Coordinates of C-alpha atoms in Angstrom, one line a residue:
M222 CA -25.2 20.9 48.3
L223 CA -27.4 20.7 45.2
H224 CA -25.8 23.9 43.9
N225 CA -22.3 22.4 44.3
Q226 CA -23.4 19.2 42.4
Q227 CA -24.8 21.3 39.6
F228 CA -21.6 23.4 39.5
L229 CA -19.4 20.2 39.3
S230 CA -21.7 18.8 36.6
V231 CA -21.5 21.9 34.5
S232 CA -17.8 22.2 35.0
F233 CA -17.2 18.6 34.0
F234 CA -19.1 18.9 30.7
E235 CA -17.5 22.3 29.9
I236 CA -14.0 20.7 30.4
Y237 CA -15.1 17.6 28.4
S238 CA -16.3 19.7 25.4
A239 CA -13.2 22.0 25.6
A240 CA -10.9 19.0 25.5
I241 CA -12.7 17.5 22.5
F242 CA -12.6 20.9 20.7
I243 CA -8.9 21.3 21.4
G244 CA -8.3 17.7 20.2
M245 CA -10.1 18.5 17.0
L246 CA -8.0 21.7 16.4
V247 CA -4.9 19.6 16.9
V248 CA -6.1 17.1 14.3
S249 CA -6.9 20.0 12.0
A250 CA -3.3 21.2 12.3
L251 CA -1.9 17.7 11.7
L252 CA -4.1 17.2 8.6
I253 CA -2.9 20.5 7.1
I254 CA 0.8 19.6 7.9
L255 CA 0.5 16.1 6.4
G256 CA -1.5 17.3 3.4
S257 CA 1.1 20.1 2.8
I258 CA 4.0 17.6 2.9
R259 CA 2.2 15.4 0.5
L260 CA 1.7 18.3 -1.9
Y261 CA 5.4 19.2 -1.5
F262 CA 6.3 15.7 -2.6
L263 CA 3.9 15.9 -5.5
N264 CA 5.2 19.3 -6.7
R265 CA 8.8 18.0 -6.7
S266 CA 7.9 14.8 -8.7
N267 CA 10.3 14.2 -11.6
K268 CA 10.4 11.4 -14.1
I269 CA 14.2 10.8 -14.2
A270 CA 15.4 9.1 -17.4
Y271 CA 16.5 5.5 -17.3
S272 CA 19.4 3.8 -19.0
S273 CA 19.7 0.4 -20.7
D274 CA 23.5 0.8 -21.3
V275 CA 24.9 -2.0 -19.2
K276 CA 28.6 -1.8 -18.3
G277 CA 30.3 -5.2 -18.3
N278 CA 28.3 -8.4 -17.9
P279 CA 27.1 -8.5 -14.3
K280 CA 25.2 -11.6 -13.3
V281 CA 21.7 -11.3 -11.8
S282 CA 20.0 -13.9 -9.5
I283 CA 16.3 -13.5 -10.0
H284 CA 14.3 -14.6 -6.9
L285 CA 10.7 -15.7 -7.5
P286 CA 8.8 -16.8 -4.3
I287 CA 5.6 -18.6 -4.9
C288 CA 3.0 -19.7 -2.3
N289 CA -0.3 -21.3 -3.3
E290 CA -0.2 -19.6 -6.7
P291 CA -2.1 -20.8 -9.9
P292 CA 0.5 -22.7 -11.9
N293 CA -0.4 -21.2 -15.2
L294 CA 0.1 -17.7 -13.9
V295 CA 3.6 -18.6 -12.6
L296 CA 4.5 -20.3 -15.8
K297 CA 3.7 -17.1 -17.7
T298 CA 6.1 -15.2 -15.4
I299 CA 8.8 -17.8 -16.0
E300 CA 8.2 -17.6 -19.8
S301 CA 8.7 -13.8 -19.7
I302 CA 12.0 -14.3 -17.8
R303 CA 13.1 -16.8 -20.5
S304 CA 12.4 -14.2 -23.1
L305 CA 14.6 -11.5 -21.5
D306 CA 17.2 -9.9 -23.8
Y307 CA 19.8 -10.1 -21.1
E308 CA 21.0 -13.6 -20.7
N309 CA 23.5 -13.6 -17.8
F310 CA 21.1 -14.5 -15.0
E311 CA 19.8 -17.4 -13.0
L312 CA 16.2 -17.9 -11.8
L313 CA 15.4 -19.3 -8.4
V314 CA 11.7 -20.3 -8.0
I315 CA 11.1 -20.8 -4.3
S316 CA 7.9 -22.7 -3.6
N317 CA 7.0 -22.4 0.0
N318 CA 4.2 -23.2 2.5
T319 CA 2.2 -24.9 -0.3
S320 CA 0.8 -28.4 0.6
D321 CA -1.2 -28.9 -2.5
E322 CA 1.2 -30.7 -5.0
S323 CA -1.0 -29.8 -7.9
L324 CA 0.0 -26.2 -7.5
W325 CA 3.8 -26.6 -7.4
K326 CA 4.5 -29.9 -9.2
P327 CA 3.7 -28.4 -12.7
V328 CA 6.1 -25.6 -12.1
E329 CA 8.8 -27.9 -10.9
K330 CA 8.3 -30.1 -14.0
F331 CA 8.5 -27.1 -16.3
I332 CA 11.7 -25.9 -14.7
L333 CA 13.4 -29.3 -14.9
D334 CA 13.0 -29.1 -18.7
L335 CA 14.9 -25.8 -18.9
D336 CA 18.6 -25.1 -18.9
N337 CA 20.7 -25.0 -15.7
R338 CA 20.1 -21.2 -15.2
F339 CA 16.6 -22.2 -14.0
K340 CA 16.3 -23.8 -10.5
F341 CA 13.3 -24.9 -8.5
I342 CA 13.2 -25.2 -4.7
H343 CA 10.3 -26.5 -2.7
I344 CA 10.1 -26.0 1.1
S345 CA 7.1 -27.4 2.9
E346 CA 7.2 -24.9 5.7
V347 CA 9.0 -21.6 6.0
K348 CA 8.7 -19.2 8.9
G349 CA 8.6 -15.5 8.1
Y350 CA 6.2 -15.7 5.2
K351 CA 7.6 -14.1 2.0
A352 CA 10.7 -12.7 3.8
G353 CA 11.5 -16.2 5.0
A354 CA 11.3 -17.6 1.4
L355 CA 13.6 -14.8 0.1
N356 CA 16.1 -15.5 2.9
F357 CA 16.1 -19.2 2.0
A358 CA 16.9 -18.2 -1.6
L359 CA 20.1 -16.4 -0.4
D360 CA 21.6 -19.7 0.6
F361 CA 20.9 -21.3 -2.8
M362 CA 21.9 -18.5 -5.2
C363 CA 25.1 -18.8 -7.2
D364 CA 28.3 -17.4 -5.7
D365 CA 29.2 -15.2 -8.7
A366 CA 25.9 -13.2 -8.7
D367 CA 26.4 -9.4 -8.7
Y368 CA 22.7 -8.4 -8.2
I369 CA 19.5 -9.9 -6.8
F370 CA 16.2 -9.1 -8.6
T371 CA 12.9 -9.9 -6.9
V372 CA 9.8 -10.7 -8.9
D373 CA 6.3 -11.6 -7.7
A374 CA 4.6 -14.7 -9.1
D375 CA 2.1 -12.8 -11.3
Y376 CA 4.6 -10.3 -12.9
M377 CA 5.4 -10.7 -16.6
L378 CA 8.7 -8.9 -17.4
N379 CA 9.3 -6.8 -20.5
S380 CA 12.1 -8.2 -22.6
E381 CA 14.4 -5.3 -21.8
A382 CA 13.7 -5.4 -18.0
L383 CA 17.2 -6.5 -16.9
N384 CA 19.0 -4.2 -19.4
V385 CA 17.1 -1.2 -18.0
A386 CA 17.4 -2.3 -14.4
L387 CA 21.2 -2.9 -14.6
G388 CA 21.9 0.1 -16.8
T389 CA 20.0 2.4 -14.4
I390 CA 21.4 1.1 -11.2
Q391 CA 24.9 1.5 -12.6
E392 CA 24.2 5.0 -13.8
R393 CA 22.7 6.1 -10.5
D394 CA 25.4 4.4 -8.4
V395 CA 23.0 3.1 -5.8
Q396 CA 22.6 -0.1 -3.8
L397 CA 18.9 -0.6 -4.5
L398 CA 16.6 0.3 -7.4
Q399 CA 12.9 0.1 -7.3
F400 CA 10.6 0.1 -10.4
P401 CA 6.8 0.9 -10.4
Q402 CA 4.2 -1.8 -10.1
A403 CA 1.9 -1.8 -13.1
Y404 CA -0.9 -4.1 -14.1
R405 CA -2.2 -6.0 -17.1
N406 CA -5.9 -6.4 -16.3
V407 CA -6.6 -2.7 -16.6
S408 CA -9.0 -0.7 -18.8
S409 CA -10.9 2.6 -18.8
E410 CA -13.4 0.9 -16.4
T411 CA -10.6 0.2 -13.8
S412 CA -9.0 3.7 -14.0
G413 CA -9.8 4.4 -10.4
I414 CA -7.9 1.4 -9.0
E415 CA -5.1 2.1 -11.4
I416 CA -4.7 5.7 -10.3
N417 CA -4.9 4.7 -6.7
Y418 CA -2.0 2.3 -7.1
K419 CA -0.1 4.7 -9.4
H420 CA -0.3 7.7 -7.0
Y421 CA 2.2 6.1 -4.6
F422 CA 4.9 5.8 -7.3
D423 CA 4.1 9.1 -9.1
C424 CA 3.7 11.3 -6.0
Y425 CA 6.0 9.8 -3.4
L426 CA 8.7 7.7 -5.0
S427 CA 9.1 10.0 -8.0
S428 CA 9.7 13.0 -5.9
I429 CA 13.2 14.5 -6.0
T430 CA 13.2 14.2 -2.2
S431 CA 13.1 10.4 -2.7
K432 CA 16.2 10.5 -5.0
I433 CA 18.2 8.2 -2.7
L434 CA 15.5 7.4 -0.1
A435 CA 13.0 5.4 -2.1
L436 CA 11.7 2.4 -0.1
P437 CA 11.3 -0.9 -2.0
T438 CA 7.8 -2.3 -2.6
G439 CA 8.5 -6.0 -2.8
T440 CA 8.6 -6.7 -6.6
L441 CA 10.7 -5.5 -9.5
T442 CA 13.4 -4.6 -7.0
L443 CA 17.1 -4.8 -8.0
I444 CA 19.6 -5.0 -5.1
D445 CA 23.4 -5.0 -5.1
K446 CA 24.3 -8.5 -3.8
A447 CA 27.0 -6.8 -1.6
V448 CA 24.1 -5.7 0.6
F449 CA 23.5 -9.3 1.7
D450 CA 27.2 -10.2 1.7
E451 CA 27.4 -7.8 4.7
G452 CA 25.1 -10.1 6.6
Y453 CA 21.7 -8.5 5.9
L454 CA 18.6 -10.6 5.6
W455 CA 15.1 -9.8 4.6
P456 CA 13.5 -8.6 7.9
T457 CA 10.7 -10.7 9.4
D458 CA 9.6 -8.0 11.8
S459 CA 6.9 -6.6 9.5
I460 CA 4.4 -8.0 7.0
T461 CA 5.8 -5.4 4.6
E462 CA 9.3 -6.9 4.6
D463 CA 10.4 -4.8 1.6
A464 CA 9.9 -1.4 3.4
S465 CA 11.5 -2.8 6.5
L466 CA 14.6 -3.8 4.6
G467 CA 14.7 -0.3 3.1
V468 CA 14.7 1.3 6.5
E469 CA 17.6 -0.9 7.6
L470 CA 19.6 0.1 4.5
V471 CA 18.8 3.8 5.1
N472 CA 20.1 3.4 8.6
K473 CA 23.5 2.2 7.1
D474 CA 23.6 5.2 4.8
M475 CA 23.0 3.1 1.7
K476 CA 21.3 4.7 -1.4
L477 CA 17.9 3.6 -2.5
A478 CA 16.5 4.9 -5.8
F479 CA 13.4 4.7 -7.9
C480 CA 13.0 4.6 -11.6
N481 CA 9.6 5.4 -12.9
H482 CA 9.8 3.2 -16.0
V483 CA 7.5 0.2 -16.4
I484 CA 9.6 -3.0 -16.9
G485 CA 6.9 -5.5 -16.0
K486 CA 3.2 -5.9 -15.2
G487 CA 1.3 -8.0 -12.7
T488 CA -2.4 -8.5 -12.0
M489 CA -4.7 -6.4 -9.8
P490 CA -6.9 -8.2 -7.3
T491 CA -10.1 -9.6 -8.9
E492 CA -12.1 -9.8 -5.7
S493 CA -13.1 -7.0 -3.3
E494 CA -12.1 -9.2 -0.4
D495 CA -8.6 -9.7 -1.7
Y496 CA -8.3 -6.0 -2.5
G497 CA -9.2 -5.2 1.1
K498 CA -6.7 -7.7 2.4
Q499 CA -4.0 -6.2 0.3
F500 CA -4.8 -2.7 1.5
R501 CA -4.9 -3.8 5.2
R502 CA -1.5 -5.5 4.8
W503 CA 0.0 -2.3 3.5
V504 CA -1.6 -0.1 6.1
F505 CA -0.7 -2.3 9.1
G506 CA 2.7 -3.4 7.8
N507 CA 3.8 0.1 6.9
F508 CA 2.8 1.3 10.4
Q509 CA 5.0 -1.5 11.8
V510 CA 7.9 -0.1 9.8
L511 CA 7.0 3.4 10.8
A512 CA 7.4 2.4 14.5
K513 CA 10.7 0.9 13.5
V514 CA 11.8 4.2 11.9
W515 CA 11.2 6.2 15.0
N516 CA 12.8 3.6 17.3
T517 CA 16.0 3.6 15.2
R518 CA 18.6 5.9 16.6
G519 CA 20.9 6.1 13.6
I520 CA 18.4 7.8 11.2
S521 CA 18.4 11.6 11.2
L522 CA 15.3 13.5 11.9
G523 CA 15.0 14.7 8.3
K524 CA 15.2 11.2 7.0
K525 CA 12.7 10.0 9.6
I526 CA 10.2 12.6 8.4
H527 CA 10.8 11.6 4.8
L528 CA 10.4 7.9 5.5
S529 CA 7.3 8.6 7.5
T530 CA 5.7 10.4 4.6
L531 CA 6.3 7.3 2.4
L532 CA 5.0 4.9 5.0
T533 CA 1.8 6.9 5.7
A534 CA 0.8 7.2 2.1
W535 CA -2.0 4.6 2.6
I536 CA -2.8 5.9 6.1
N537 CA -5.0 8.9 7.0
L538 CA -5.8 10.8 10.3
L539 CA -9.5 10.6 10.0
G540 CA -9.7 7.9 12.6
F541 CA -9.0 10.7 15.2
V542 CA -11.7 12.9 13.6
F543 CA -14.4 10.2 13.8
I544 CA -13.4 9.2 17.4
L545 CA -13.7 12.9 18.5
M546 CA -17.0 13.3 16.7
T547 CA -18.3 10.2 18.4
A548 CA -17.1 11.6 21.8
A549 CA -19.0 14.8 21.1
L550 CA -22.4 13.1 20.4
P551 CA -23.4 12.9 24.1
L552 CA -23.1 16.7 24.3
L553 CA -26.0 17.0 21.8
F554 CA -28.4 15.6 24.4
L555 CA -27.3 18.3 26.9
N556 CA -27.8 21.1 24.4
N557 CA -24.1 21.9 24.8
T558 CA -23.3 25.0 22.7
N559 CA -20.0 23.6 21.6
A560 CA -21.3 20.2 20.4
E561 CA -22.6 21.4 17.0
F562 CA -19.4 23.4 16.4
I563 CA -17.2 20.4 17.2
L564 CA -19.1 18.2 14.8
L565 CA -19.0 20.9 12.0
L566 CA -15.2 21.2 12.6
G567 CA -15.0 17.4 12.3
M568 CA -16.7 17.4 9.0
L569 CA -14.5 20.3 7.8
N570 CA -11.5 18.1 8.6
V571 CA -13.0 15.3 6.6
F572 CA -13.5 17.6 3.6
L573 CA -10.0 19.0 4.1
H574 CA -8.5 15.5 3.8
C575 CA -10.6 14.8 0.7
L576 CA -9.5 18.1 -0.9
F577 CA -5.8 17.2 -0.5
Q578 CA -6.3 13.8 -2.0
L579 CA -8.3 15.1 -4.9
I580 CA -5.5 17.5 -5.8
I581 CA -3.0 14.6 -5.8
Y582 CA -5.2 12.4 -7.9
K583 CA -5.9 15.2 -10.4
N584 CA -2.2 15.7 -10.9
I585 CA -1.5 11.9 -11.2
A586 CA -4.3 11.6 -13.7
N587 CA -2.7 14.4 -15.8
N588 CA -5.7 16.7 -15.1
N589 CA -8.2 14.1 -16.4
L590 CA -11.0 14.9 -14.1
K591 CA -12.9 11.6 -14.6
K592 CA -9.9 9.5 -13.8
A593 CA -9.0 11.7 -10.9
W594 CA -12.6 11.3 -9.5
N595 CA -12.5 7.6 -10.0
G596 CA -9.2 7.3 -8.2
F597 CA -10.6 9.4 -5.3
L598 CA -13.7 7.2 -5.1
I599 CA -11.4 4.1 -4.7
H600 CA -9.6 6.0 -1.9
L601 CA -12.9 7.0 -0.3
G602 CA -14.2 3.4 -0.5
L603 CA -11.3 2.3 1.6
I604 CA -11.1 5.3 3.9
E605 CA -12.0 3.6 7.1
I606 CA -9.2 1.1 6.7
G607 CA -6.7 3.9 6.3
A608 CA -8.3 5.7 9.3
F609 CA -8.5 2.8 11.8
Y610 CA -6.6 -0.3 10.8
W611 CA -3.2 0.9 11.7
M612 CA -4.5 1.5 15.3
H613 CA -4.5 -2.3 15.7
Y614 CA -0.8 -2.0 16.2
F615 CA -1.4 -0.7 19.7
I616 CA -3.4 -3.8 20.6
S617 CA -1.1 -6.3 18.9
K618 CA 2.2 -5.4 17.2
E619 CA 2.0 -8.4 14.9
K620 CA -0.4 -9.7 12.3
P621 CA -0.1 -12.7 9.9
F622 CA 1.0 -12.1 6.3
V623 CA -2.3 -12.5 4.4
R624 CA -1.4 -13.1 0.7
T625 CA -3.5 -11.8 -2.1
S626 CA -5.1 -14.7 -4.0
K627 CA -4.4 -14.9 -7.7
F628 CA -7.1 -17.5 -8.3
L629 CA -10.2 -16.5 -10.3
S630 CA -13.5 -17.6 -8.6
A631 CA -16.6 -18.5 -10.5
S632 CA -18.5 -15.6 -9.1
S633 CA -17.8 -12.2 -7.8
T634 CA -18.3 -11.3 -4.1
I635 CA -19.8 -7.9 -3.6
N636 CA -20.3 -6.5 -0.1
K637 CA -24.0 -5.4 0.0
F638 CA -23.8 -4.4 3.7
Y639 CA -21.4 -1.5 4.1
I640 CA -21.3 -0.9 7.8
F641 CA -19.4 2.4 8.0
P642 CA -21.8 4.4 5.8
I643 CA -24.7 2.9 7.8
I644 CA -23.1 4.2 11.0
L645 CA -22.9 7.6 9.3
Y646 CA -26.6 7.4 8.3
L647 CA -27.6 6.6 11.9
T648 CA -25.5 9.5 13.2
S649 CA -27.1 11.8 10.7
A650 CA -30.6 10.6 11.8
L651 CA -29.7 11.3 15.4
C652 CA -28.6 14.8 14.6
F653 CA -31.8 15.5 12.8
I654 CA -33.8 14.2 15.8
L655 CA -31.9 16.5 18.1
Q656 CA -32.4 19.4 15.6
N657 CA -28.8 19.8 14.5
N658 CA -29.8 20.0 10.9
L659 CA -26.7 21.3 9.2
V660 CA -24.5 18.7 10.9
A661 CA -27.1 16.0 10.0
I662 CA -27.0 17.0 6.3
L663 CA -23.2 17.1 6.0
I664 CA -22.8 13.7 7.7
G665 CA -25.7 12.2 5.7
L666 CA -24.2 13.5 2.4
F667 CA -20.8 12.1 3.3
G668 CA -22.4 8.7 4.1
L669 CA -24.1 8.7 0.7
Q670 CA -20.9 9.6 -1.1
M671 CA -19.0 6.9 0.8
M672 CA -21.7 4.3 -0.1
Q673 CA -21.4 5.3 -3.7
A674 CA -17.6 5.0 -3.5
K675 CA -17.8 1.5 -2.1
F676 CA -20.2 0.5 -4.8
H677 CA -17.9 2.0 -7.5
K678 CA -14.9 0.2 -6.0
D679 CA -16.7 -3.1 -6.3
Q680 CA -17.7 -2.4 -9.9
E681 CA -14.1 -1.7 -10.8
I682 CA -13.0 -4.9 -9.2
I683 CA -15.6 -6.8 -11.3
W684 CA -14.1 -5.1 -14.4
S685 CA -10.6 -6.1 -13.2
K686 CA -11.8 -9.7 -13.1
F687 CA -13.4 -9.5 -16.5
N688 CA -10.1 -8.1 -18.0
F689 CA -8.2 -10.9 -16.4
Y690 CA -10.6 -13.4 -18.0
K691 CA -10.0 -11.8 -21.5
Q692 CA -6.3 -12.4 -21.1
K693 CA -6.6 -16.1 -20.4

C-alpha cells in the first residue's frame, strides 16, 4: 500500500513538471512567432510621402471632445485650429461629463466670440465616454461636410494640417487616414517615453503590410463622412473606440491608411500614475478589440493576423512565463530534476522577449543606442502591465474609460514601492536558499534591472512635467 502511494506521488509530480515544461516550450514558440512577425513589420516599414495638393474645396467638420480638461490647454488647441491655412471647416467642441463650470464655461465664452464656423456644445451626461461624445457630434455637424477630423483636447495643429490630411486622403483614395501622435513636452531627457510611443507608428502602422489596414488611434484621424452616412457610429463596446471602429470598417472592406507625417502635437502624461492609466487603457481596450476581431466572421484569416499584430503591440506573453515559473517553484522543495531547467527556460523566454524589443527600439531610434536603451527601459518599467492586465478581460469584459489627466499637480508622485521587482527579489532569495544559484542570479539580476527601469521611467515623467511647465 505504501509502495503504491509513493508510486502515485512520484507519478503525479512527474506529470506536473512535464506539463509545466511543455507549457513553457509552447510559450517559447509563441514568443518566437510573435517576435518574428513584429520584426517582419519593422523590416517592411516605409515612410510613404504625403501630399498637400487638395482637389476641390471639401468641407471638414473637426470634432474636439473635452471632458474635465484645463481650459487654457483647450484654448491653445482652438487657437491652433483658427490658424489653419485651410479655411473650409467647422469646429464642434463637445464638452461632456464635466460638472465643474469653471472648466467648460471659459471655453464656451471663447467660442461665442468667434465666427459661425466654431460651435460649442455642452452635455451634462453622455454614455459611452469619448465614443458617446463623438456620436453626439454627428447629429450636430453641418450637412455639407465631406470629412470628419478628430482632435484630442491637448493637440495643437500645424497650420498645414488640413491641407496635408485632405491632399493625402485624396491621393491614397481611402476612407480613413491616421496621422502619428507626437508630443510637445519632449527633450533628450524624455527620449525613452518618446521612442516608446513612436515605435507603434514607426514599426506597425508604417509597415507596407498596413497600407490599407491601419487602425485609427483616436486623434488626428481624418474620416470620409460617407462612412457615417451609411449608419456607422463610434463603437462603445471598447475603451479604445478608435481601434474598434477600424475593425468594423475593415469588416466592410473599407481602406484605412496611415501617413507618417506629424501634423500636430499633444502632451505626454506628466504623472507616473496617469502614464500607467493610459497604458492600461490601451492594453485592456485593445484586447477587447482583439476579441472582437476573432469573433467577426467577415474578416479573412490574413487580415485577422494583421490586426492582431497591431492590437498586441502593447501586450506581451510574459504573463504566461511568470505563471509557469511560479507553478514550478514547489518542485524546488522536492528536488525535482526538471524544476531548475524549467526556471532557466522561463528566464530564457524573458530575455528572448527583451531581445526582440531591443532590436525594434534600436531601429526606431535610428541606431542611437542610448535612445534605444531608454525606450527599452520604459517598456521594461511597464512590462507587468503588458504581461497581465489584458488577462482581466477573462474576469470582466468591461472596464471604465479612465481618461489621462492634463492638469499639472504641484508635486510629482513617484512610486517608491515597486511590488513586481520585490516579488522577483523574494523568488531569487528562495532559489538561493534551495541552492539553485544560477536561477537565483538570473532572476535577481532581472529584478534589479526592472527596478532601475521603473526608476528611470519615473525620472522621465518628471522631465515631461518640467518641459510642460517651460511651455506655459
